[in-house]
XYZ file of C-alpha atoms in Angstrom:
347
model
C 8.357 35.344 -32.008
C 7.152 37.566 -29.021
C 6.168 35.796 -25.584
C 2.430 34.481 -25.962
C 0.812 35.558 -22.731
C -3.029 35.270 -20.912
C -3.165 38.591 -22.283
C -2.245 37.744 -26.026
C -5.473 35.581 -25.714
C -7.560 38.012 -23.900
C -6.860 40.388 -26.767
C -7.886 38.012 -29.189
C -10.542 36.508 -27.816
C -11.763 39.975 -26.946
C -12.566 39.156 -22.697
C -10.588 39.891 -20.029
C -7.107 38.025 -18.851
C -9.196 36.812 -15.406
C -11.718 34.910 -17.487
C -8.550 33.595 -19.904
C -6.803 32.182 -16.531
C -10.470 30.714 -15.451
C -10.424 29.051 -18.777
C -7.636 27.095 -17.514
C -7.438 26.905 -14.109
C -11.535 27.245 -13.198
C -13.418 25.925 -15.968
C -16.407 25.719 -13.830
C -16.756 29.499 -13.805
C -17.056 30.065 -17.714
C -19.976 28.109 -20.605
C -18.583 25.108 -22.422
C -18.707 27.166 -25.602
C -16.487 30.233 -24.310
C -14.137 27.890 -22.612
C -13.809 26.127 -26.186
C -13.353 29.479 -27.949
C -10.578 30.781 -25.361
C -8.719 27.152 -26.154
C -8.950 27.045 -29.420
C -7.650 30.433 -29.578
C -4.895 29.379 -27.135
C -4.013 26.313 -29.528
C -4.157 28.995 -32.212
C -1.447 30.920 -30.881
C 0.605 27.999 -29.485
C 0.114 28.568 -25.922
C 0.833 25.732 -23.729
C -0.792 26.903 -20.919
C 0.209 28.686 -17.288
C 3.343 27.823 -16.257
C 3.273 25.490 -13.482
C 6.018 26.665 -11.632
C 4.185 30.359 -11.346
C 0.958 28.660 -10.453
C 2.439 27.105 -7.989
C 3.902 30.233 -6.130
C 0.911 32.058 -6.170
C -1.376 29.507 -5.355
C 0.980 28.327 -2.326
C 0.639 24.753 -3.731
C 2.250 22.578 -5.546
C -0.031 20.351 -6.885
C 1.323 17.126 -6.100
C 1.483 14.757 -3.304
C 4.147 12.016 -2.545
C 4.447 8.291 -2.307
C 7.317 7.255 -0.334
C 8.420 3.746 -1.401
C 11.411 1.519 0.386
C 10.839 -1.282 -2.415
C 12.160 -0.694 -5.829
C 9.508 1.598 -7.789
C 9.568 -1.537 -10.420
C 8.631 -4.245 -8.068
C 6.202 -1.981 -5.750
C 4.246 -1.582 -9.565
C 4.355 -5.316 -9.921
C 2.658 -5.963 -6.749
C -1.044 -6.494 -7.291
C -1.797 -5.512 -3.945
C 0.483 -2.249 -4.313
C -0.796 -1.196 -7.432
C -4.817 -1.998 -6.452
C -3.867 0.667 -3.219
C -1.958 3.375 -6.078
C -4.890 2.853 -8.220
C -7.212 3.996 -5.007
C -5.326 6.750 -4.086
C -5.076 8.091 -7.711
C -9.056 7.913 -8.241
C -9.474 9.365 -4.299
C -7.234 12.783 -6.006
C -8.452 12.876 -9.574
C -11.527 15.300 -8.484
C -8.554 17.149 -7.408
C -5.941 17.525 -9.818
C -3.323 16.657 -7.609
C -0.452 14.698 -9.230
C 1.147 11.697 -7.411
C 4.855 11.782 -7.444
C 6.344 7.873 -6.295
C 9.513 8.427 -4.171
C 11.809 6.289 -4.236
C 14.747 7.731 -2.355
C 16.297 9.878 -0.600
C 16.723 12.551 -3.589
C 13.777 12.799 -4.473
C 12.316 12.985 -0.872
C 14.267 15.777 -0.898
C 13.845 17.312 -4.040
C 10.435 17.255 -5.692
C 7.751 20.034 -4.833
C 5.152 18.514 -2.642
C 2.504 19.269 -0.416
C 2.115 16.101 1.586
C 2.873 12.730 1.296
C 1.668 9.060 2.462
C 4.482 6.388 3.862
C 3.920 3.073 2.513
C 5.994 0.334 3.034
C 8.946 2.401 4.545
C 10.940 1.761 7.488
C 11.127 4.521 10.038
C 15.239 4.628 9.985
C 14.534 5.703 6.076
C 16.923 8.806 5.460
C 14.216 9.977 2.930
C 11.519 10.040 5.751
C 14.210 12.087 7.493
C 13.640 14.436 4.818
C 10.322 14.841 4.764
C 10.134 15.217 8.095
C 12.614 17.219 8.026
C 10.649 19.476 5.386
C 7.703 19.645 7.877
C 4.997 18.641 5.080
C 2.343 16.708 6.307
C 2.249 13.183 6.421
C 0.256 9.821 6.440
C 1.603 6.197 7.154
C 0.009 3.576 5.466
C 1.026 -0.346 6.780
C 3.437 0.964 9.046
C 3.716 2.443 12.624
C 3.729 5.972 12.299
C 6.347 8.404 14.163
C 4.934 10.153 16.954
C 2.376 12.743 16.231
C 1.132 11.605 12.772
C -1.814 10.130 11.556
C -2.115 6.404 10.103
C -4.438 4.008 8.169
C -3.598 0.432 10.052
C -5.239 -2.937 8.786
C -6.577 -4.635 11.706
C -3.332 -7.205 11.312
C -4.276 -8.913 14.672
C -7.597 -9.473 14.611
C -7.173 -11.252 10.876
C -4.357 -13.244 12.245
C -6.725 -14.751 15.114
C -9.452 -14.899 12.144
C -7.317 -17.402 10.505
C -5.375 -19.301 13.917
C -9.333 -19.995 14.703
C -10.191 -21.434 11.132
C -7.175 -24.014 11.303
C -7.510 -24.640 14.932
C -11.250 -25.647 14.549
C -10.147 -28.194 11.917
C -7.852 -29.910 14.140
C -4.481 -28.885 13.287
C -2.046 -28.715 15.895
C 1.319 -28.081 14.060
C 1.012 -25.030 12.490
C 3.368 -23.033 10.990
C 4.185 -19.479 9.874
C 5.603 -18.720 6.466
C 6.806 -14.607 7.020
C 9.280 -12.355 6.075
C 11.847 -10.722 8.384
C 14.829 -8.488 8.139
C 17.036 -10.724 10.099
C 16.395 -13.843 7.266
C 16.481 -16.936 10.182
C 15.511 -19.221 8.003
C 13.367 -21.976 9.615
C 12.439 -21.297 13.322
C 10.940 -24.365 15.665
C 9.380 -21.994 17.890
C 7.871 -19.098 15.605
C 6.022 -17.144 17.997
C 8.782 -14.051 17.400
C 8.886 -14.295 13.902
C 8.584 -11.185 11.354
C 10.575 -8.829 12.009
C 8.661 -5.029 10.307
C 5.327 -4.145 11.990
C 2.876 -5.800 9.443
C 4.739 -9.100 9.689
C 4.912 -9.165 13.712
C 1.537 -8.052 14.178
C 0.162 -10.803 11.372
C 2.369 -13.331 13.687
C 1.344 -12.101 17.121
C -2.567 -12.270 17.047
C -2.303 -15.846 15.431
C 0.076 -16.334 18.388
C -3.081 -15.574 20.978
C -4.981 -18.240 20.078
C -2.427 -20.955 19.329
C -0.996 -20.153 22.918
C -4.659 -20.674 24.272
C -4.679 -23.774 22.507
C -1.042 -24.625 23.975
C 0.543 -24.766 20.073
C 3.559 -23.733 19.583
C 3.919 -23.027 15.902
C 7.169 -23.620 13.749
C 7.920 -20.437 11.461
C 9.814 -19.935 7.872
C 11.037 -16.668 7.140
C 12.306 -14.998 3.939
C 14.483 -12.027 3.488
C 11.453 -10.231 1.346
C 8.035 -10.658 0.508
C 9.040 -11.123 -3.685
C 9.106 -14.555 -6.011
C 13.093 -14.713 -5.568
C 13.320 -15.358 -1.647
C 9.265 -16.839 -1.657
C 9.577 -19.542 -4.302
C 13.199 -21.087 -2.197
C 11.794 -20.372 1.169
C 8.490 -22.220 0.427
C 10.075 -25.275 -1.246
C 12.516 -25.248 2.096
C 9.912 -25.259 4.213
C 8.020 -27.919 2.382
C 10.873 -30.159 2.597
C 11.596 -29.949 6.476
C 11.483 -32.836 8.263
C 8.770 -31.306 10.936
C 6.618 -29.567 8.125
C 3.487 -28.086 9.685
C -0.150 -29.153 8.502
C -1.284 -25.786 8.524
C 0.708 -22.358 7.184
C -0.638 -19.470 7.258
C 0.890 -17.109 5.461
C 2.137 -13.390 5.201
C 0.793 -12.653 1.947
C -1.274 -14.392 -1.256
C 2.022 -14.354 -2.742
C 3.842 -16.811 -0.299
C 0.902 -18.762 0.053
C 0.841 -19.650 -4.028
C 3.810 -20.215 -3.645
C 3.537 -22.841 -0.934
C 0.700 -24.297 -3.375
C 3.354 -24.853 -6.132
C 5.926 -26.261 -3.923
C 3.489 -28.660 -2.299
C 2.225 -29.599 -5.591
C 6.088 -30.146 -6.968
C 6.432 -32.622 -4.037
C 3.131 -34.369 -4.409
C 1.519 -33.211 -1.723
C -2.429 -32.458 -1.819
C -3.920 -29.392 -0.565
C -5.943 -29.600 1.491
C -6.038 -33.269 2.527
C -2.115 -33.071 3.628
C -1.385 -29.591 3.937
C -4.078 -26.585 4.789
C -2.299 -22.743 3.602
C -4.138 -19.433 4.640
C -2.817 -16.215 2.452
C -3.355 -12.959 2.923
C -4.522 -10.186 1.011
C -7.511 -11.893 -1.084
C -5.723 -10.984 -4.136
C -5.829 -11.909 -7.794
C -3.991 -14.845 -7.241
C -6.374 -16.037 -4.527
C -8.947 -17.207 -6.839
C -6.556 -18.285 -9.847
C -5.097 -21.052 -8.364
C -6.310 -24.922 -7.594
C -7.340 -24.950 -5.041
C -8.650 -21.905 -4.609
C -7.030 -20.172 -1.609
C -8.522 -19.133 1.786
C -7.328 -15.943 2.590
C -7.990 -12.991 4.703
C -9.591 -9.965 2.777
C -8.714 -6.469 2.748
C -10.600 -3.861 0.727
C -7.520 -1.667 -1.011
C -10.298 0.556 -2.645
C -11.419 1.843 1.588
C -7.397 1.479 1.767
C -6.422 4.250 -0.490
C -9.136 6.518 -0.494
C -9.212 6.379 3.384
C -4.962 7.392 3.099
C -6.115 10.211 0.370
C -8.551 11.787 2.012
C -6.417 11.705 5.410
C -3.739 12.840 3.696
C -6.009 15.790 1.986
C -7.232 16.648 5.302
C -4.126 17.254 7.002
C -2.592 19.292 4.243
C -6.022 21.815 4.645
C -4.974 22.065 7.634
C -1.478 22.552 7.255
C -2.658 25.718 5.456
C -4.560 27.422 8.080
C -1.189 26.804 10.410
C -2.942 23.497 11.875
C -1.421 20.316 12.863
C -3.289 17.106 12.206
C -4.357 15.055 14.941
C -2.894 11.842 14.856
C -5.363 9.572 14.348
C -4.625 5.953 14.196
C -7.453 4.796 11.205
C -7.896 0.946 11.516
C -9.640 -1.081 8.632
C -10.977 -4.506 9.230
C -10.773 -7.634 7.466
C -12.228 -10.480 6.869
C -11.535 -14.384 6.835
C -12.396 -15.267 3.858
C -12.487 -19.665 3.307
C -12.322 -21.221 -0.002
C -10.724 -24.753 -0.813
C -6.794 -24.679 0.467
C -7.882 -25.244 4.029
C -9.206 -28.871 5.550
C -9.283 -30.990 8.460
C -6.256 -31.881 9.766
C -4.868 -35.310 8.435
C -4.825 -37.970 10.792
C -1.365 -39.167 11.830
């Protein structure tokens, strides 16, 4: 069968191939009804519609931004607080049809068509971050210190961390502990003040560290080789068993912090008469358990659409041969206190 074409409809349809291509590509510009006859003509026909690749070339655009991911795609998608952010970011681009492509790797950093992309959750030794860079498209880091020159969207790590020091100080606890996640997987630590080991994790350590060194604490740490049930679950039952166990954790994320619940629970401890845990993240899990947990809120809808429309920005300007300023975004959060923090207990 021959090749159906814009101008196979246009002929049908009887207008001209410009308003065919609108039909597609600018719906705006045409009535509901004649956009309905030119599809239904298109259907008709079997026309799939313009090819993407050829849109692409002579728009200059490809349509689709990436999502460069360290983590396995599968657990990144199983992180409530991962997918709440994707979920922003896709509702920030839906006005405008740009696709998100997740990259997992170094092939496709280096493959797949893209006109920008946001770093989440990537170290800055990635070789797929080489690529991109390497592919001058403009970038974003999200959670992450960015490489020189690029804009960021930071949560304001330190300030939350004093947020929550404060909260547990002012109830009297004096041996408080960290429960983090570092690269070098020490283990317990009697002096935690260096603990963490990425940028989230050290700057989440080093606020709290302010005030507990006003308050001349030094706080115990427990650290985990990643921030996912396997290494959280056995790192907070270790650190519930140690013979020096803190009276107050606070914790790297909501997910360590139920955790910490469970394995307090399992060795009939009570929360919070004998053992005060602050999360992090004010996720779904914050609310779900008993007690409920005190946490420290971020907003993941101000998360993603602040990253998109950064991100959106600098690829604008990418087109008019403009480099984005390298702004450094900062969000703030908030201490939020519910039931899994108390008075210290008395010794």
């Amino acid at each position: 069968m021959p090749r159906v074409t814009l101008q196979t409809i246009a002929d049908k349809v009887g207008v001209s191939r410009m308003t065919v291509s609108n039909a597609f590509s600018r719906p705006d510009q045409l009535s509901a009804d004649l956009r309905r006859t030119i599809l239904d003509a298109a259907a008709e026909l079997g026309y799939v519609g313009p090819d993407p690749s050829a849109r692409a070339l002579a728009r200059g655009t490809t349509g689709a931004i990436g999502l460069l991911l360290t983590a396995w795609v599968g657990d990144a998608l199983r992180d409530p607080i991962a997918a709440s952010f994707f979920g922003a970011i896709a509702e920030e681009l839906s006005p405008t049809g740009y696709a998100v492509a997740l990259l997992p790797g170094e092939k496709a950093a280096r493959d797949i068509p893209l006109d920008g992309a946001l770093v989440y959750a990537c170290g800055g030794d990635s070789a797929a971050l080489d690529w991109l860079v390497r592919r001058k498209l403009p970038l974003v880091f999200v959670d992450l210190e960015p490489l020189t020159g690029y804009p960021s969207i930071l949560l304001d790590e330190r300030t939350g961390s004093r947020l929550a020091a404060e909260h547990v100080v002012a109830l009297g606890h004096r041996r408080v502990g960290f429960f983090t996640w570092g690269h070098q997987q020490r283990g317990a630590l009697a002096d935690g003040r260096d603990a963490g080991s990425d940028f989230v994790a050290r700057n989440r350590v080093a606020g709290a560290v302010e005030v507990l060194d006003a308050a001349g604490i030094v706080p115990s740490a427990y650290e985990v080789a990643d921030n996912t049930p396997e290494y959280v679950n056995a790192g907070a039952r270790a650190l519930i068993a140690s013979p020096d166990r803190p009276t107050a954790v606070l914790c790297f994320s909501d997910l360590m912090a139920t955790a910490l619940l469970d394995a307090a629970a399992e060795a009939g401890l009570r929360v919070p008469e004998d053992l005060s845990v602050v999360g992090w993240d004010d996720s779904p899990l914050a609310t779900r358990t008993r007690p409920a947990l005190t946490t420290l809120r971020q907003d993941l809808t101000v998360k993603g659409s602040t990253a998109a429309r950064t991100l959106l920005a600098a690829i604008e300007g990418a087109r008019r041969g403009e480099k984005a300023p390298a702004t450094r975004t900062v969000l703030p959060v908030d201490l939020v206190v519910r039931g899994s923090t108390g008075p210290a207990p008395r010794d």
